[in-house]
Short mmCIF file of C-alpha atoms in Angstrom, two decimals:
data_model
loop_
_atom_site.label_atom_id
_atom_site.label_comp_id
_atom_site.label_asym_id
_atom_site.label_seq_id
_atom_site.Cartn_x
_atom_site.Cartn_y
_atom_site.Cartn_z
CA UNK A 1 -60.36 69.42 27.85
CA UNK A 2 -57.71 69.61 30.45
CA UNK A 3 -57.43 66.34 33.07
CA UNK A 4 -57.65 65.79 36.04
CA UNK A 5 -54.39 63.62 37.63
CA UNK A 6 -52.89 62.29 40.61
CA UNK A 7 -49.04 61.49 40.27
CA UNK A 8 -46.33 59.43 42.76
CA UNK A 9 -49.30 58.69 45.41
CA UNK A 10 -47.79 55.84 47.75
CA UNK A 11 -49.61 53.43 49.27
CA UNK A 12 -48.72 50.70 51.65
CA UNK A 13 -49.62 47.21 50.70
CA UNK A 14 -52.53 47.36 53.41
CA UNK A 15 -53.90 50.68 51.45
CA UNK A 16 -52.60 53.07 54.29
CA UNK A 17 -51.15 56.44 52.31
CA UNK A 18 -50.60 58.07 55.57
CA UNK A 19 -49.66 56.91 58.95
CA UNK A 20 -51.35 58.15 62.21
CA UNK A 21 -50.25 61.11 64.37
CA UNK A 22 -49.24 63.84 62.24
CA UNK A 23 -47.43 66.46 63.79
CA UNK A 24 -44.82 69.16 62.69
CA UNK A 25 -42.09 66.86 63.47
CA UNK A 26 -43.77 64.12 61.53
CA UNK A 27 -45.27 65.25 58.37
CA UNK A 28 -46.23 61.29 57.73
CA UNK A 29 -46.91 60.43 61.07
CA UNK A 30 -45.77 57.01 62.29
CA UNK A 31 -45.13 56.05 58.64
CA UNK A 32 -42.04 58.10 58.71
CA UNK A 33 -40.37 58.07 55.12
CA UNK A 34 -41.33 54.65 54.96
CA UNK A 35 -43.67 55.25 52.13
CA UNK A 36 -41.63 57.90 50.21
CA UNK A 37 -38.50 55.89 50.19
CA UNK A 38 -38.79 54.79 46.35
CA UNK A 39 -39.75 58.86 45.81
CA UNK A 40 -37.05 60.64 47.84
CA UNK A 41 -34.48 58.75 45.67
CA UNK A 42 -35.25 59.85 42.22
CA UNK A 43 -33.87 62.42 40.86
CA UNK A 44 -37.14 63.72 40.12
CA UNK A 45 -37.55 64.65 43.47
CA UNK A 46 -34.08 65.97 43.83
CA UNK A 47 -34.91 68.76 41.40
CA UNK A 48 -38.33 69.65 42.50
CA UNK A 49 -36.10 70.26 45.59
CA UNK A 50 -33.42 71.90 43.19
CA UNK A 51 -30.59 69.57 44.19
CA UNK A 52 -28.34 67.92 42.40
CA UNK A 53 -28.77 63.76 42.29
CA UNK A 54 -30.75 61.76 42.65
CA UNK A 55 -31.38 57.92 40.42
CA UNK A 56 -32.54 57.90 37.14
CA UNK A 57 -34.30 54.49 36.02
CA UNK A 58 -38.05 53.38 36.27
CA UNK A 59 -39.39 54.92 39.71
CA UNK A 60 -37.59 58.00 38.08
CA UNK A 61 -39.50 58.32 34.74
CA UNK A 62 -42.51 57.63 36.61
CA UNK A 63 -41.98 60.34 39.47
CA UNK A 64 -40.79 62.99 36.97
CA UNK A 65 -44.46 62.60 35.45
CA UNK A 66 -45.77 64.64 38.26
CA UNK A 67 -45.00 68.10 36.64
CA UNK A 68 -45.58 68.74 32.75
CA UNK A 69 -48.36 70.63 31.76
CA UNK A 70 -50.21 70.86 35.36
CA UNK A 71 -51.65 74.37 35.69
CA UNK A 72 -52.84 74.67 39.16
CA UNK A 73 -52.66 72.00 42.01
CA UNK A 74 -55.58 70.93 44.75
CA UNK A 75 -54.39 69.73 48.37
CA UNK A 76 -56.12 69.12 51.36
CA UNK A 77 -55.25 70.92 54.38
CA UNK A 78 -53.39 68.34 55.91
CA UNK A 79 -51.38 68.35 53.33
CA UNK A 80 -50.58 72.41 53.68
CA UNK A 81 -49.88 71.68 57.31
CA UNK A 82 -50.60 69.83 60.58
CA UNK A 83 -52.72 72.78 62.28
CA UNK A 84 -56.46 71.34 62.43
CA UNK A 85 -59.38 74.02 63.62
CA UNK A 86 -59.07 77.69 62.81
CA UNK A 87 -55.93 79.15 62.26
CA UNK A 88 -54.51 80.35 65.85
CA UNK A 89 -52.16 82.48 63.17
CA UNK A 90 -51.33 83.03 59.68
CA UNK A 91 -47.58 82.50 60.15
CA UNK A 92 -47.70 78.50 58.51
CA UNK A 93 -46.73 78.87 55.15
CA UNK A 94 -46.91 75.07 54.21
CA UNK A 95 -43.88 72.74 54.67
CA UNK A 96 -41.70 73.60 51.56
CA UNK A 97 -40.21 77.08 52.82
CA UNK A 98 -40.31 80.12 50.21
CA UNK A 99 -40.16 78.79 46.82
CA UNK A 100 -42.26 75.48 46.98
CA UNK A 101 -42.36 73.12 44.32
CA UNK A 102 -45.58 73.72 42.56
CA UNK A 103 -45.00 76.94 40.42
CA UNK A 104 -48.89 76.67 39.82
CA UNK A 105 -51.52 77.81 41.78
CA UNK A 106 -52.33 75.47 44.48
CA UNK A 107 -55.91 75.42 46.32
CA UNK A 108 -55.84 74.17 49.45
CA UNK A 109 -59.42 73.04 50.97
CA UNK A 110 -60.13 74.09 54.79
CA UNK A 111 -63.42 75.00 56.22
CA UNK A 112 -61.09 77.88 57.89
CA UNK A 113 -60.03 80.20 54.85
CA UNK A 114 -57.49 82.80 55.30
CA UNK A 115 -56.03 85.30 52.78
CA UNK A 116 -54.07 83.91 49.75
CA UNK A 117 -50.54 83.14 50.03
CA UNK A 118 -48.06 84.39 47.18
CA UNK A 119 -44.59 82.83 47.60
CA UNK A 120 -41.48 82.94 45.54
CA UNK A 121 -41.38 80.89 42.20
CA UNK A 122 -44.65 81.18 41.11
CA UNK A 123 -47.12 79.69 43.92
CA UNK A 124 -50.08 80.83 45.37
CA UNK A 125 -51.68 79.48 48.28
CA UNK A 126 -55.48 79.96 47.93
CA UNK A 127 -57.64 78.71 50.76
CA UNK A 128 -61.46 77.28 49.97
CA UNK A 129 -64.09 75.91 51.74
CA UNK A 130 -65.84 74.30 48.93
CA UNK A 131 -66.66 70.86 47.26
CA UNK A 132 -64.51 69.17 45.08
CA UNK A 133 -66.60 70.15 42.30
CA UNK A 134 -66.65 73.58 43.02
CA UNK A 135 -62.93 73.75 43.75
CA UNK A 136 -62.26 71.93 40.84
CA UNK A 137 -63.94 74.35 38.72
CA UNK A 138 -62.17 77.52 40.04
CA UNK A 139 -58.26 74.91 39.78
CA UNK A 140 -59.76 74.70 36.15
CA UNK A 141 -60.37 78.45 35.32
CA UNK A 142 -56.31 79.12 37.12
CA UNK A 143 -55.03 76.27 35.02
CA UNK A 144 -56.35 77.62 31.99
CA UNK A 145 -55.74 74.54 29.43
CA UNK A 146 -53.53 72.87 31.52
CA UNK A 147 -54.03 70.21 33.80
CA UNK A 148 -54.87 69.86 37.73
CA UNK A 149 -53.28 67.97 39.62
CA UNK A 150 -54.88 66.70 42.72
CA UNK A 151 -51.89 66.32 45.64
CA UNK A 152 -53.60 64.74 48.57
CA UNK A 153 -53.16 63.74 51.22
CA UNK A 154 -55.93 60.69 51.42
CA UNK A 155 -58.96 61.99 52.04
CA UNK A 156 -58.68 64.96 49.04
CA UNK A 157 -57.97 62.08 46.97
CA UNK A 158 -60.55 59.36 47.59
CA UNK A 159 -63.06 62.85 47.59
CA UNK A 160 -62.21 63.20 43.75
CA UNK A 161 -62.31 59.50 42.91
CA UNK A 162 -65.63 58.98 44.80
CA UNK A 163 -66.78 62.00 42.80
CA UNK A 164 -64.81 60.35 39.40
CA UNK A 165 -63.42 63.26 38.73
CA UNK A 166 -60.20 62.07 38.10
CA UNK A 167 -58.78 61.08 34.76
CA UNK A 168 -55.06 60.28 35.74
CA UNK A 169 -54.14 57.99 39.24
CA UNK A 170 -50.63 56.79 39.63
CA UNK A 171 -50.37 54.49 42.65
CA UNK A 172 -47.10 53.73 44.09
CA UNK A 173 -47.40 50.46 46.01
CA UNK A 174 -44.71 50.22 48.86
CA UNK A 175 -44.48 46.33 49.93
CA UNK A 176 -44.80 47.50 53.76
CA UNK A 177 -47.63 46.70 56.21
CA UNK A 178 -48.23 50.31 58.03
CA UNK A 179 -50.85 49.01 60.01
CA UNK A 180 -53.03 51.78 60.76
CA UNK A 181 -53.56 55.73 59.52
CA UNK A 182 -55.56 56.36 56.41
CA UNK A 183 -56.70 54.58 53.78
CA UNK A 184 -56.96 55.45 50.23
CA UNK A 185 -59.26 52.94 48.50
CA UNK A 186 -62.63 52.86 51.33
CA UNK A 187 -65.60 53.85 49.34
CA UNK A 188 -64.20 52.97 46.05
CA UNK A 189 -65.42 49.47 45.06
CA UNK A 190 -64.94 48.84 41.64
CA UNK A 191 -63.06 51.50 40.92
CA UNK A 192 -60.66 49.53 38.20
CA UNK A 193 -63.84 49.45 35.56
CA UNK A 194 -63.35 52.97 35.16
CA UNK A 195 -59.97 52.74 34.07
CA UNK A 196 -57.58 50.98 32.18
CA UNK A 197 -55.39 49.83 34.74
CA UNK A 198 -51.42 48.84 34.26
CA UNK A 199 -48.40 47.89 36.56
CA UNK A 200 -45.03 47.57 37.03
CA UNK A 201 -42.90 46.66 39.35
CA UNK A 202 -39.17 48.31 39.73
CA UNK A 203 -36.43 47.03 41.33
CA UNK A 204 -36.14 48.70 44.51
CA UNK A 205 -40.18 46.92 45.23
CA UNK A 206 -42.31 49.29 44.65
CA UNK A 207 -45.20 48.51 42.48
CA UNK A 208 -46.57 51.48 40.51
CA UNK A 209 -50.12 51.30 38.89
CA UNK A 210 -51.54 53.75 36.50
CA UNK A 211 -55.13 54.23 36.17
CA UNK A 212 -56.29 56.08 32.75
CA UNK A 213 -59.39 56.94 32.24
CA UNK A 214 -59.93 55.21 28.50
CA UNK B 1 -36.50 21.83 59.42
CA UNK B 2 -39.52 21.89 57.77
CA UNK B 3 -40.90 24.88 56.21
CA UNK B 4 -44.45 26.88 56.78
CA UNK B 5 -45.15 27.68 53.27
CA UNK B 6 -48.41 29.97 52.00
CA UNK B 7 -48.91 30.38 48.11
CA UNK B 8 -51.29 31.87 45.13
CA UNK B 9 -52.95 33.93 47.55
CA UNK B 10 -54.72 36.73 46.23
CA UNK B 11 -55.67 39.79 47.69
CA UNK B 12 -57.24 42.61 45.94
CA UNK B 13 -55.39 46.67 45.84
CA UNK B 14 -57.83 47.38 49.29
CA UNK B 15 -56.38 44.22 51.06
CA UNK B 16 -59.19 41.89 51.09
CA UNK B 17 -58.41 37.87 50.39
CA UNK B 18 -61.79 37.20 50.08
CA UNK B 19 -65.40 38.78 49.25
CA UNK B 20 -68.63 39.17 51.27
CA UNK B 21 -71.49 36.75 51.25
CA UNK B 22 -70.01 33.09 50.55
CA UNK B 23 -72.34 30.31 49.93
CA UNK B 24 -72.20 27.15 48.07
CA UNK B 25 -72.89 28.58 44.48
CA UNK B 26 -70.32 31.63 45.43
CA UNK B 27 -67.22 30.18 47.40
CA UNK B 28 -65.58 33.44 46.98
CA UNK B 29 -68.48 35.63 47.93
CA UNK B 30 -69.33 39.00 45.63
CA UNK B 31 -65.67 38.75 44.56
CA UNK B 32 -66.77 36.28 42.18
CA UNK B 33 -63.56 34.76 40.35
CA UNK B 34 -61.70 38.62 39.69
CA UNK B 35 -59.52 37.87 42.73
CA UNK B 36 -58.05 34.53 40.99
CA UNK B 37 -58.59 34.72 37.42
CA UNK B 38 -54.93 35.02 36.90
CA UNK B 39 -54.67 31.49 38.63
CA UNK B 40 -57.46 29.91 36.71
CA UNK B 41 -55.10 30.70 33.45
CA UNK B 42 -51.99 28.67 34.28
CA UNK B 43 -50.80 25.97 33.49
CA UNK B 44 -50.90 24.90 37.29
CA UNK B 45 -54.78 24.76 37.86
CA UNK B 46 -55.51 22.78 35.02
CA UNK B 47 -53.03 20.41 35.81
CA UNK B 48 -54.19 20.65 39.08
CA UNK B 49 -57.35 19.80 38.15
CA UNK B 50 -56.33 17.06 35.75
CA UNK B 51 -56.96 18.63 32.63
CA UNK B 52 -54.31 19.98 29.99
CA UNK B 53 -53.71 23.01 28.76
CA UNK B 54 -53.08 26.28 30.67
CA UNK B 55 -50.47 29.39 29.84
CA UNK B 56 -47.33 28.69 30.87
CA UNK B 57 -45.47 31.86 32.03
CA UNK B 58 -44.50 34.12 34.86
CA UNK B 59 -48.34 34.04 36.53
CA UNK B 60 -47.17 29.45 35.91
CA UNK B 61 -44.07 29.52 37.44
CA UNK B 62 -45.04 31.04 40.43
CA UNK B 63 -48.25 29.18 40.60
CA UNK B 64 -46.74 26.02 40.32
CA UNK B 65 -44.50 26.29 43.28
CA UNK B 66 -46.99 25.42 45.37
CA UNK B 67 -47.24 21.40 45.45
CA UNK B 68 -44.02 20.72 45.23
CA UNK B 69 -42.18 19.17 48.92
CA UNK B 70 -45.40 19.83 50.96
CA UNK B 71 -46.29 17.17 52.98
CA UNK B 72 -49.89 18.26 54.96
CA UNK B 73 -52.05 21.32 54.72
CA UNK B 74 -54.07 23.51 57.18
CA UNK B 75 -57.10 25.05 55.84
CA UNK B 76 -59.66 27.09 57.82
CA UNK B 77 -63.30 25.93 57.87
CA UNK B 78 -64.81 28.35 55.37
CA UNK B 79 -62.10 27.15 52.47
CA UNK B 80 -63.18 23.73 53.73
CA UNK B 81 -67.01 24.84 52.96
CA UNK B 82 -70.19 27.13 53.08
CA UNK B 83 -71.74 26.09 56.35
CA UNK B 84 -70.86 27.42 59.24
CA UNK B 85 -71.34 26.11 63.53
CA UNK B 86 -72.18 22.98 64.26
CA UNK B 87 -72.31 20.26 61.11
CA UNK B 88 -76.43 19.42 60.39
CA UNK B 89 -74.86 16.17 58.53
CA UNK B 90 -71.72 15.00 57.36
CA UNK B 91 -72.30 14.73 53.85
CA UNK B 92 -69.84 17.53 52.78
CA UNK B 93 -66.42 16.60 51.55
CA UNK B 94 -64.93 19.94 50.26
CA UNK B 95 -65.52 21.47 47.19
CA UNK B 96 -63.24 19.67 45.31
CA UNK B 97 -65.03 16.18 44.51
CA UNK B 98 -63.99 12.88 45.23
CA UNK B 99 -60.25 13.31 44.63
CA UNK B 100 -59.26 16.23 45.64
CA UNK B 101 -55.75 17.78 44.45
CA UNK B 102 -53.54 17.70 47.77
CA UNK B 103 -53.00 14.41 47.95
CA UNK B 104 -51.66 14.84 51.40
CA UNK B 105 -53.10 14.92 55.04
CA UNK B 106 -55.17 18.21 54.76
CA UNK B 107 -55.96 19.52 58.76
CA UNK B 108 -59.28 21.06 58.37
CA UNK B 109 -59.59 23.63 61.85
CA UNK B 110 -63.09 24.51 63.02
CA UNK B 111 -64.54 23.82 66.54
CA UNK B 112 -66.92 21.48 65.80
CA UNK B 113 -64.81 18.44 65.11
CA UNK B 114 -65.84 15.22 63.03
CA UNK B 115 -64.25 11.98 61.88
CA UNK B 116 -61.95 12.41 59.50
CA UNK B 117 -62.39 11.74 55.88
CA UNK B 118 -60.42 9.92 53.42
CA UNK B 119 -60.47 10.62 49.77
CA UNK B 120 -58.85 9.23 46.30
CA UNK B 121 -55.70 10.53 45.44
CA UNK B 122 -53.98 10.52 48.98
CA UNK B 123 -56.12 13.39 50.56
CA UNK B 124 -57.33 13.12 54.48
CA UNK B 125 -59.51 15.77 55.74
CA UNK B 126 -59.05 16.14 59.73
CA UNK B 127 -60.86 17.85 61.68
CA UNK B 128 -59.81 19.94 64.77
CA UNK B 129 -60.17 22.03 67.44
CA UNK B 130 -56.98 23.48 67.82
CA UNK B 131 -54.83 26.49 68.38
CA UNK B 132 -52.49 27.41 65.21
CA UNK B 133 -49.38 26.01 67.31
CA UNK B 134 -51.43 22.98 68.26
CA UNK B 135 -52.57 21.88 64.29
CA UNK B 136 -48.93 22.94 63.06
CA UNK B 137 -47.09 20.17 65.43
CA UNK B 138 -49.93 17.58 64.21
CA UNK B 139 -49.38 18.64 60.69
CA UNK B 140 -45.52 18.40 60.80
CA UNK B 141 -45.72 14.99 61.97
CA UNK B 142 -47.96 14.01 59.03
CA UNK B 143 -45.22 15.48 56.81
CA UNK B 144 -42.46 14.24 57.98
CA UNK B 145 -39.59 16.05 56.45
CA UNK B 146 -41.97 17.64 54.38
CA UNK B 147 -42.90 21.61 54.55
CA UNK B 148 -46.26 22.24 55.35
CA UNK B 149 -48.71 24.71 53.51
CA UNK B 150 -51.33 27.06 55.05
CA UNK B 151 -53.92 26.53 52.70
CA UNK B 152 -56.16 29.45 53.54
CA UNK B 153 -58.80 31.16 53.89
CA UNK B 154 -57.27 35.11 55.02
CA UNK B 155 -58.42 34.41 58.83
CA UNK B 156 -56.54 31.35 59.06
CA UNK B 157 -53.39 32.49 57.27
CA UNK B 158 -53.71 35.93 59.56
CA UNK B 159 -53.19 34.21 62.46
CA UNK B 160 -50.10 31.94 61.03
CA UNK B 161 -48.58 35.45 60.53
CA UNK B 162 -49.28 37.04 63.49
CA UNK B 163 -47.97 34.45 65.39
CA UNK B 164 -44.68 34.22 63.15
CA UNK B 165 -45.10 30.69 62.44
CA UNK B 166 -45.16 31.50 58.59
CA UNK B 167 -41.47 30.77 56.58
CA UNK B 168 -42.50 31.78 52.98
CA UNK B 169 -45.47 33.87 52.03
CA UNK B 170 -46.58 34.44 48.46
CA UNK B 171 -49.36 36.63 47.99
CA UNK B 172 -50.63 38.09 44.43
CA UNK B 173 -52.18 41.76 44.60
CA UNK B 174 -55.05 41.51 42.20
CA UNK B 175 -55.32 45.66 40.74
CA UNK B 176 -59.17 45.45 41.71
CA UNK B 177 -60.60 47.55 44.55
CA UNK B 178 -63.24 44.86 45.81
CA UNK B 179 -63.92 47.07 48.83
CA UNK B 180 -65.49 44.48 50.90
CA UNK B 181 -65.23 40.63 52.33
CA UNK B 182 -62.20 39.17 54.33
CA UNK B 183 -58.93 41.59 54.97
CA UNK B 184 -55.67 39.58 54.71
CA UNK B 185 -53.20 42.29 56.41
CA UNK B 186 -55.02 43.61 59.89
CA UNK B 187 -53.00 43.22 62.84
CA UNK B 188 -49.72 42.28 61.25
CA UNK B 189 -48.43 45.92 60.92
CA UNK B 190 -44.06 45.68 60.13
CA UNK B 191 -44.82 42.24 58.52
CA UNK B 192 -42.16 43.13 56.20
CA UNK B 193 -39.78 43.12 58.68
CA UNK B 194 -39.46 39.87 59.39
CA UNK B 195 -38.90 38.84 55.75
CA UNK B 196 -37.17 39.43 52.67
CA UNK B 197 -39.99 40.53 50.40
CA UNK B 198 -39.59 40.80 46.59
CA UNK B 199 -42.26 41.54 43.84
CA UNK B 200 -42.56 41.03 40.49
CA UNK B 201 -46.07 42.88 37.98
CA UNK B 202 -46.55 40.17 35.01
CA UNK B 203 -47.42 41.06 32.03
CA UNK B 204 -51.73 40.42 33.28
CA UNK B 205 -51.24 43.15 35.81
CA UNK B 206 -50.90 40.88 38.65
CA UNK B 207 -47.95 41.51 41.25
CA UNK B 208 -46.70 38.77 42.99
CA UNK B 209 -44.82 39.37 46.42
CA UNK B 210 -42.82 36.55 48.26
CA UNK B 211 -41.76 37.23 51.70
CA UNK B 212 -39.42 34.99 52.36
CA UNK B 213 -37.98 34.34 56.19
CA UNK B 214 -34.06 35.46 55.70
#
């Protein structure tokens, strides 16, 4: 059966994974880069980017977990874009220009659907107004035995926890007070006993915790 | 110049230092012990508690940093006890028996002052009605060259932090979502800031953090 995972998800020590005011100028709001420091210098990122560079090490081999054998990808709208209500256009396609990074299907929930998107590289933009369930089961059906990844932002990702659908979390724990935005864990007492939990911190600070469904 | 010094205090993934609901046969409210089990194992706490045995260890050494060149502690109310407004009698001396292990002046703040208490072992419970500048001066004279510790609980070491009176932090980020009870981190948004802040996972899953004032 193919799993469910979240991969390089950063949190600030407060539980914030995104700061407030989003905005095209500010995909993270006031968090800035602040939480995707540890991310941005991996190499990892660097080639989902296709750059050259980037660190190897620990917050490497963790980041670079994000791809292998994913099949299709679910994000919430917010993380397609910074547009809220219905669509005053179709011109947005997402923040990653032509060839984004996912090379999967990607389903992006919105009670506003608009026609698929096909870009270069292998991504397609669907649009769904469903329940995670639901969306879940058409990601599984695109995926075909592969996995789904679940890619945020916040909201999309405490949905699927609340729901335990998830069989895969990596936390990345920035040592940062944000302040205010939106939380990850509310809603999710207890959530450890579902998993076996483990953690590591590298040295650039950043504390990285895997939960596995056992 | 004496140090403000916090230590071995334990927050949980979602931020909260403590649990909902404390009363005398739960000091730590519906968090139960999860949020300092890794504390109860060192060496420290049983020698802190005058008995032997204990792991030594990364959890140990970082445990046992907190006695040493302290010369008074401040402790809010609710670490002091249960009850809360004004005292019915004065028959409660902490939860810690006759000799309690700071073996210092301990400044107990809560407004409803009473005469102050003195243990075996070296321990003095004041009480006082003061603002966290006021209790600091009174509690650096009692230590003389001494540092002084902020005992706890998450309100009282909140406000030590927001009002930057705080010189070394160490807080251990328990990987349990307890999703309820006492937040450590509101209002102190770009805490980090101010400090040098390192981290370290051991081996039990628990990260420790120092912030340290540079």
């Amino acid at each position: 059966m193919s799993r469910v995972r979240v991969h390089n998800f950063s949190v600030s020590l407060d539980g914030f994974a995104a700061g407030e005011g989003q905005t095209l100028e500010a995909p993270f709001g006031h968090a800035g880069t602040r939480l995707v420091e540890w991310f941005f210098r991996t190499r990892a990122f660097h080639e989902m980017q296709g750059r050259a560079g980037g660190d190897g090490g620990v917050d490497d081999a963790l980041a670079s977990a994000w791809g292998a054998g994913i099949g299709a990808e679910i994000m919430g709208r917010n993380k397609f874009g910074p547009q809220r209500g219905p669509w005053t256009d179709e011109e947005w396609k997402g923040w990653w220009g032509e060839n984004p990074p996912f090379h999967t299907p990607v389903f992006v929930l919105t009670h506003h659907p608009r026609p698929s998107l096909e870009m270069e590289g292998g991504t397609v933009f669907h649009f769904v107004d469903a329940s995670p369930q639901e969306v879940l089961k058409q990601a599984r059906e695109a995926a075909g035995d592969l996995d789904v990844r679940i890619g945020g932002g916040p909201t999309t990702v405490r949905q699927f926890l609340a729901e335990d659908l998830v069989d895969h979390l990596h936390v990345a724990v920035v040592p940062i007070v944000l302040g205010r935005g939106e939380r990850l864990w509310d809603g999710l007492e207890g959530l450890e006993q579902r998993f076996r939990v483990e953690s590591v911190t590298t040295p650039g600070g950043t504390t990285h915790l895997t939960f596995t469904r056992p």
